[in-house]
Short mmCIF file of C-alpha atoms and ligand atoms in Angstrom, two decimals:
data_model
loop_
_atom_site.label_atom_id
_atom_site.label_comp_id
_atom_site.label_asym_id
_atom_site.label_seq_id
_atom_site.Cartn_x
_atom_site.Cartn_y
_atom_site.Cartn_z
CA MET A 1 -27.99 -103.66 39.08
CA GLU A 2 -31.26 -105.22 38.16
CA ILE A 3 -32.05 -108.32 40.22
CA ILE A 4 -34.60 -110.72 38.74
CA ILE A 5 -35.71 -113.50 41.10
CA GLN A 6 -37.68 -116.41 39.67
CA PRO A 7 -39.08 -119.47 41.44
CA THR A 8 -36.79 -121.93 39.64
CA ALA A 9 -33.61 -122.04 37.59
CA GLU A 10 -35.76 -122.98 34.58
CA ALA A 11 -37.90 -119.86 34.93
CA ALA A 12 -34.85 -117.62 35.48
CA THR A 13 -33.19 -119.16 32.42
CA GLN A 14 -36.30 -118.56 30.32
CA ALA A 15 -36.22 -114.89 31.31
CA ALA A 16 -32.51 -114.61 30.44
CA ALA A 17 -33.07 -116.47 27.16
CA ARG A 18 -35.74 -113.96 26.17
CA TRP A 19 -33.19 -111.19 26.59
CA PHE A 20 -30.43 -113.00 24.68
CA ALA A 21 -32.84 -113.85 21.88
CA ARG A 22 -33.91 -110.24 21.62
CA VAL A 23 -30.33 -108.99 21.40
CA ILE A 24 -29.50 -111.59 18.73
CA ARG A 25 -32.60 -110.71 16.69
CA GLU A 26 -32.16 -106.95 16.97
CA ASN A 27 -28.40 -106.96 16.49
CA PRO A 28 -27.47 -109.87 14.20
CA THR A 29 -23.78 -108.85 14.20
CA ALA A 30 -23.52 -108.58 17.98
CA VAL A 31 -20.42 -109.66 19.87
CA LEU A 32 -21.38 -111.98 22.71
CA GLY A 33 -19.29 -112.94 25.72
CA LEU A 34 -19.99 -116.53 26.78
CA ALA A 35 -19.43 -118.68 29.86
CA THR A 36 -19.14 -122.38 30.62
CA GLY A 37 -19.93 -124.53 33.67
CA GLY A 38 -23.21 -125.96 34.86
CA THR A 39 -25.10 -122.67 35.07
CA PRO A 40 -25.47 -121.72 31.38
CA LEU A 41 -26.32 -125.22 30.12
CA LEU A 42 -30.07 -124.64 30.19
CA LEU A 43 -29.68 -121.24 28.58
CA TYR A 44 -27.72 -122.69 25.68
CA ARG A 45 -30.33 -125.41 25.24
CA GLU A 46 -33.04 -122.79 25.22
CA LEU A 47 -31.22 -120.58 22.69
CA VAL A 48 -30.64 -123.57 20.40
CA ALA A 49 -34.35 -124.40 20.56
CA ARG A 50 -35.21 -120.86 19.48
CA GLN A 51 -33.43 -121.39 16.11
CA LEU A 52 -31.86 -117.95 16.05
CA ASP A 53 -29.52 -116.77 13.31
CA TRP A 54 -25.95 -116.98 14.61
CA SER A 55 -24.32 -116.60 11.18
CA ARG A 56 -23.06 -113.05 11.74
CA LEU A 57 -22.48 -113.10 15.50
CA THR A 58 -19.02 -113.18 17.06
CA THR A 59 -18.39 -114.87 20.42
CA PHE A 60 -15.64 -114.65 23.02
CA ASN A 61 -15.51 -117.09 25.91
CA LEU A 62 -14.37 -116.00 29.33
CA ASP A 63 -11.75 -118.63 29.96
CA GLU A 64 -9.97 -121.88 29.19
CA TYR A 65 -7.85 -124.35 31.14
CA ILE A 66 -4.13 -124.25 30.43
CA GLY A 67 -2.79 -127.55 29.16
CA LEU A 68 -6.05 -128.96 27.76
CA SER A 69 -6.33 -129.40 24.02
CA PRO A 70 -9.54 -128.25 22.31
CA GLN A 71 -10.45 -131.94 21.93
CA HIS A 72 -10.14 -132.72 25.64
CA PRO A 73 -13.65 -133.54 26.91
CA GLN A 74 -13.29 -131.08 29.80
CA SER A 75 -11.80 -128.24 27.78
CA TYR A 76 -14.05 -125.26 27.36
CA HIS A 77 -13.53 -125.49 23.59
CA HIS A 78 -15.16 -128.92 23.77
CA PHE A 79 -17.86 -127.76 26.17
CA MET A 80 -18.88 -124.91 23.88
CA ARG A 81 -18.84 -127.07 20.75
CA GLU A 82 -20.97 -129.76 22.37
CA ASN A 83 -23.43 -127.52 24.17
CA LEU A 84 -23.86 -124.68 21.73
CA PHE A 85 -21.78 -124.19 18.61
CA ARG A 86 -22.48 -127.47 16.84
CA HIS A 87 -26.22 -126.85 17.24
CA VAL A 88 -26.31 -123.34 15.71
CA ASN A 89 -25.20 -121.77 12.43
CA ILE A 90 -21.98 -120.16 13.62
CA SER A 91 -18.70 -120.85 11.85
CA GLY A 92 -15.23 -121.42 13.33
CA PRO A 93 -13.60 -118.03 12.71
CA GLN A 94 -16.39 -116.22 14.57
CA VAL A 95 -15.83 -118.29 17.70
CA ASN A 96 -13.10 -117.24 20.10
CA LEU A 97 -11.71 -118.92 23.21
CA PRO A 98 -8.29 -118.48 24.80
CA ASP A 99 -5.78 -121.05 23.56
CA GLY A 100 -4.96 -123.27 26.53
CA LEU A 101 -2.06 -124.82 24.63
CA ALA A 102 -0.33 -121.54 23.73
CA ASN A 103 3.42 -121.63 24.29
CA ALA A 104 3.64 -117.98 25.23
CA ILE A 105 0.75 -117.32 27.60
CA PRO A 106 1.24 -113.52 27.98
CA ALA A 107 1.28 -113.13 24.18
CA GLU A 108 -1.88 -115.24 23.91
CA CYS A 109 -3.59 -113.06 26.51
CA GLU A 110 -2.62 -109.92 24.65
CA ARG A 111 -3.84 -111.43 21.36
CA TYR A 112 -7.19 -112.20 23.00
CA GLU A 113 -7.59 -108.67 24.35
CA ASP A 114 -6.65 -107.21 20.94
CA LYS A 115 -9.18 -109.43 19.20
CA ILE A 116 -11.99 -108.35 21.53
CA ARG A 117 -11.06 -104.73 20.91
CA ALA A 118 -10.85 -105.25 17.12
CA ALA A 119 -14.32 -106.80 17.17
CA GLY A 120 -15.66 -103.59 18.71
CA GLY A 121 -15.92 -104.86 22.28
CA ILE A 122 -18.47 -107.18 23.83
CA GLU A 123 -22.13 -106.19 23.66
CA LEU A 124 -23.58 -108.74 26.04
CA GLN A 125 -21.45 -110.74 28.50
CA LEU A 126 -22.87 -113.85 30.12
CA LEU A 127 -21.46 -114.69 33.56
CA GLY A 128 -21.82 -117.43 36.14
CA ILE A 129 -20.47 -117.01 39.66
CA GLY A 130 -18.25 -119.28 41.73
CA THR A 131 -19.14 -120.19 45.30
CA ASP A 132 -16.35 -117.77 46.32
CA GLY A 133 -17.67 -114.98 44.08
CA HIS A 134 -15.32 -115.50 41.14
CA ILE A 135 -16.41 -114.39 37.68
CA GLY A 136 -14.53 -115.83 34.76
CA PHE A 137 -11.71 -117.43 36.70
CA ASN A 138 -10.91 -114.24 38.57
CA GLU A 139 -10.41 -115.80 41.96
CA GLN A 140 -10.56 -113.93 45.28
CA THR A 141 -8.01 -111.08 45.50
CA SER A 142 -7.89 -110.70 41.72
CA SER A 143 -7.27 -107.11 40.75
CA LEU A 144 -10.57 -105.42 39.96
CA ALA A 145 -8.74 -103.79 37.02
CA SER A 146 -7.23 -107.05 35.73
CA ARG A 147 -7.01 -107.96 32.05
CA THR A 148 -6.85 -111.35 30.33
CA ARG A 149 -4.07 -113.32 32.00
CA ILE A 150 -3.03 -116.56 33.65
CA LYS A 151 -4.64 -117.38 37.00
CA THR A 152 -4.04 -120.19 39.47
CA LEU A 153 -7.27 -121.82 40.60
CA THR A 154 -7.99 -121.96 44.33
CA PRO A 155 -8.42 -125.36 46.01
CA ARG A 156 -12.09 -124.45 46.46
CA THR A 157 -12.68 -123.90 42.75
CA ARG A 158 -10.80 -127.09 41.93
CA GLN A 159 -13.03 -128.92 44.43
CA ASP A 160 -16.15 -127.33 42.90
CA ASN A 161 -15.05 -128.38 39.40
CA ALA A 162 -13.91 -131.87 40.38
CA ARG A 163 -17.44 -133.04 39.49
CA PHE A 164 -16.60 -132.52 35.81
CA PHE A 165 -13.17 -134.19 35.95
CA GLY A 166 -13.87 -137.14 38.24
CA SER A 167 -11.38 -135.96 40.87
CA GLU A 168 -9.90 -132.75 42.21
CA ALA A 169 -6.39 -133.85 41.23
CA ALA A 170 -7.45 -134.01 37.57
CA VAL A 171 -8.60 -130.36 37.51
CA PRO A 172 -5.88 -128.20 35.92
CA GLN A 173 -4.21 -125.71 38.21
CA HIS A 174 -3.91 -122.88 35.73
CA VAL A 175 -6.31 -121.09 33.41
CA ILE A 176 -6.40 -118.16 31.04
CA THR A 177 -9.27 -115.86 31.96
CA MET A 178 -10.56 -112.49 30.85
CA GLY A 179 -9.79 -110.04 33.64
CA ILE A 180 -12.33 -108.19 35.72
CA GLY A 181 -11.38 -104.99 33.88
CA THR A 182 -12.00 -106.81 30.58
CA ILE A 183 -15.42 -108.05 31.75
CA LEU A 184 -16.42 -104.60 33.00
CA GLU A 185 -15.90 -103.19 29.49
CA ALA A 186 -18.77 -105.30 28.12
CA ARG A 187 -21.71 -102.99 27.48
CA HIS A 188 -24.17 -105.22 29.36
CA CYS A 189 -23.32 -107.97 31.84
CA VAL A 190 -25.83 -110.73 32.60
CA LEU A 191 -25.07 -112.90 35.60
CA LEU A 192 -26.95 -116.15 36.25
CA ALA A 193 -26.82 -117.97 39.59
CA PHE A 194 -28.86 -120.94 40.70
CA GLY A 195 -28.88 -123.03 43.86
CA ALA A 196 -28.30 -122.55 47.57
CA ASN A 197 -24.53 -122.98 47.23
CA LYS A 198 -24.39 -119.65 45.36
CA ALA A 199 -26.51 -117.66 47.86
CA ARG A 200 -23.66 -116.26 49.92
CA ALA A 201 -21.55 -115.26 46.90
CA VAL A 202 -24.58 -113.62 45.29
CA ALA A 203 -25.43 -111.62 48.45
CA GLY A 204 -21.83 -110.45 48.68
CA ALA A 205 -21.72 -109.51 45.01
CA VAL A 206 -24.98 -107.57 45.04
CA GLU A 207 -25.18 -106.11 48.55
CA GLY A 208 -21.70 -106.41 50.01
CA PRO A 209 -18.81 -103.99 49.72
CA VAL A 210 -16.91 -103.82 46.45
CA THR A 211 -14.00 -106.05 47.32
CA ALA A 212 -11.49 -108.32 45.63
CA MET A 213 -12.57 -110.94 48.20
CA ASN A 214 -15.78 -111.22 46.17
CA PRO A 215 -14.69 -110.49 42.59
CA ALA A 216 -18.29 -110.36 41.31
CA SER A 217 -18.89 -107.35 43.58
CA ALA A 218 -16.92 -105.34 40.98
CA LEU A 219 -20.11 -105.52 38.89
CA GLN A 220 -21.53 -102.87 41.23
CA LEU A 221 -19.27 -100.43 39.37
CA HIS A 222 -20.82 -101.34 36.00
CA PRO A 223 -23.70 -99.21 34.70
CA ARG A 224 -25.67 -102.12 33.23
CA VAL A 225 -25.86 -105.46 34.99
CA THR A 226 -28.80 -107.87 35.11
CA VAL A 227 -28.73 -110.72 37.64
CA TYR A 228 -31.09 -113.68 37.11
CA LEU A 229 -31.55 -115.85 40.22
CA ASP A 230 -33.66 -118.72 41.42
CA GLU A 231 -35.13 -118.52 44.93
CA ALA A 232 -32.33 -120.59 46.44
CA ALA A 233 -29.57 -118.35 45.09
CA ALA A 234 -31.51 -115.25 46.22
CA ALA A 235 -32.03 -116.56 49.74
CA GLU A 236 -29.39 -114.41 51.46
CA LEU A 237 -30.28 -111.11 49.79
CA ALA A 238 -31.43 -108.62 52.44
CA LEU A 239 -33.50 -106.63 49.92
CA LYS A 240 -35.02 -109.51 47.95
CA ASP A 241 -38.60 -108.31 48.52
CA TYR A 242 -37.64 -104.92 47.15
CA TYR A 243 -36.10 -106.49 44.01
CA ARG A 244 -39.27 -108.50 43.45
CA TRP A 245 -41.39 -105.41 43.87
CA VAL A 246 -39.22 -103.40 41.46
CA PHE A 247 -39.59 -106.19 38.88
CA GLU A 248 -43.38 -106.25 39.28
CA GLN A 249 -43.59 -102.46 38.90
CA LYS A 250 -41.53 -102.37 35.72
CA PRO A 251 -43.08 -100.13 33.10
CA ALA A 252 -44.26 -102.08 30.04
CA TRP A 253 -41.61 -100.50 27.79
CA GLN A 254 -38.88 -101.97 29.98
CA THR A 255 -40.08 -105.56 29.82
CA VAL A 256 -39.01 -108.17 27.27
C1 F6R B 301 -16.91 -120.43 33.41
C2 F6R B 301 -16.66 -119.36 34.38
C3 F6R B 301 -16.88 -119.55 35.84
C4 F6R B 301 -18.21 -120.22 36.18
C5 F6R B 301 -18.32 -120.42 37.68
C6 F6R B 301 -19.61 -121.11 38.06
O1 F6R B 301 -16.64 -119.99 32.09
O2 F6R B 301 -16.24 -118.35 33.96
O3 F6R B 301 -16.84 -118.29 36.47
O4 F6R B 301 -19.25 -119.42 35.72
O5 F6R B 301 -17.24 -121.19 38.12
O6 F6R B 301 -19.60 -122.41 37.56
P1 F6R B 301 -20.92 -123.31 37.57
O7 F6R B 301 -21.85 -122.67 36.60
O8 F6R B 301 -20.45 -124.64 37.09
O9 F6R B 301 -21.43 -123.30 38.96
#
């Protein structure tokens, strides 16, 4: 894992945006895995500002709430449209999110997996992290080999997401999420985490044991993961000075 610690979320986002922009420029037909939530908002704004060509990219989002229509203001379809897709030149058929209104959820999950495979797999997967270490909506004790499927959100995640819905009771209980096994098949995973409330989950993911109690720790098994943090999210990392030093010593050919 490469750990990049920046003074602020803005600086960490700038660094991640440079990488995303490079991938999009160098591989205009890339398949991107995308995330929602508060964390990637700045990144999407930054990518929009860079006026990149999205016309031949394909995107797959990590997850969607079950029971919310694409028009629902808290659906991830809506989130992605408002925060990214309507600002860039990508067209509908290239954009993929799980269908939260599907009648047959297992069939929808299989369709999603098949579509990712048919697109050639995900080149670059963006991830946030929950305060309990979840990635996608793979909550604690998710199988580290899981595939796209239904998950029941934990009370903690519903509390964390109540800020978007106005109340915890309004947060749906079920979601469709890519599995951890699905995420680990992306060729490069980029995880962003900002703020003190993520510090413990980040330390567990990066330096703790690989355990289903911190689903993001499964990323330790992936050959190519980059983690962009602000100081607050890095606060509980035992080796943070080492990560900083490694970053400063990077040979020029490795920098973006
Ligand atoms: C969203 C997702 C989740 C979030 C996580 C952090 O698509 O997959 O794993 O990344 O819940 O959410 P924020 O960024 O709102 O703190």
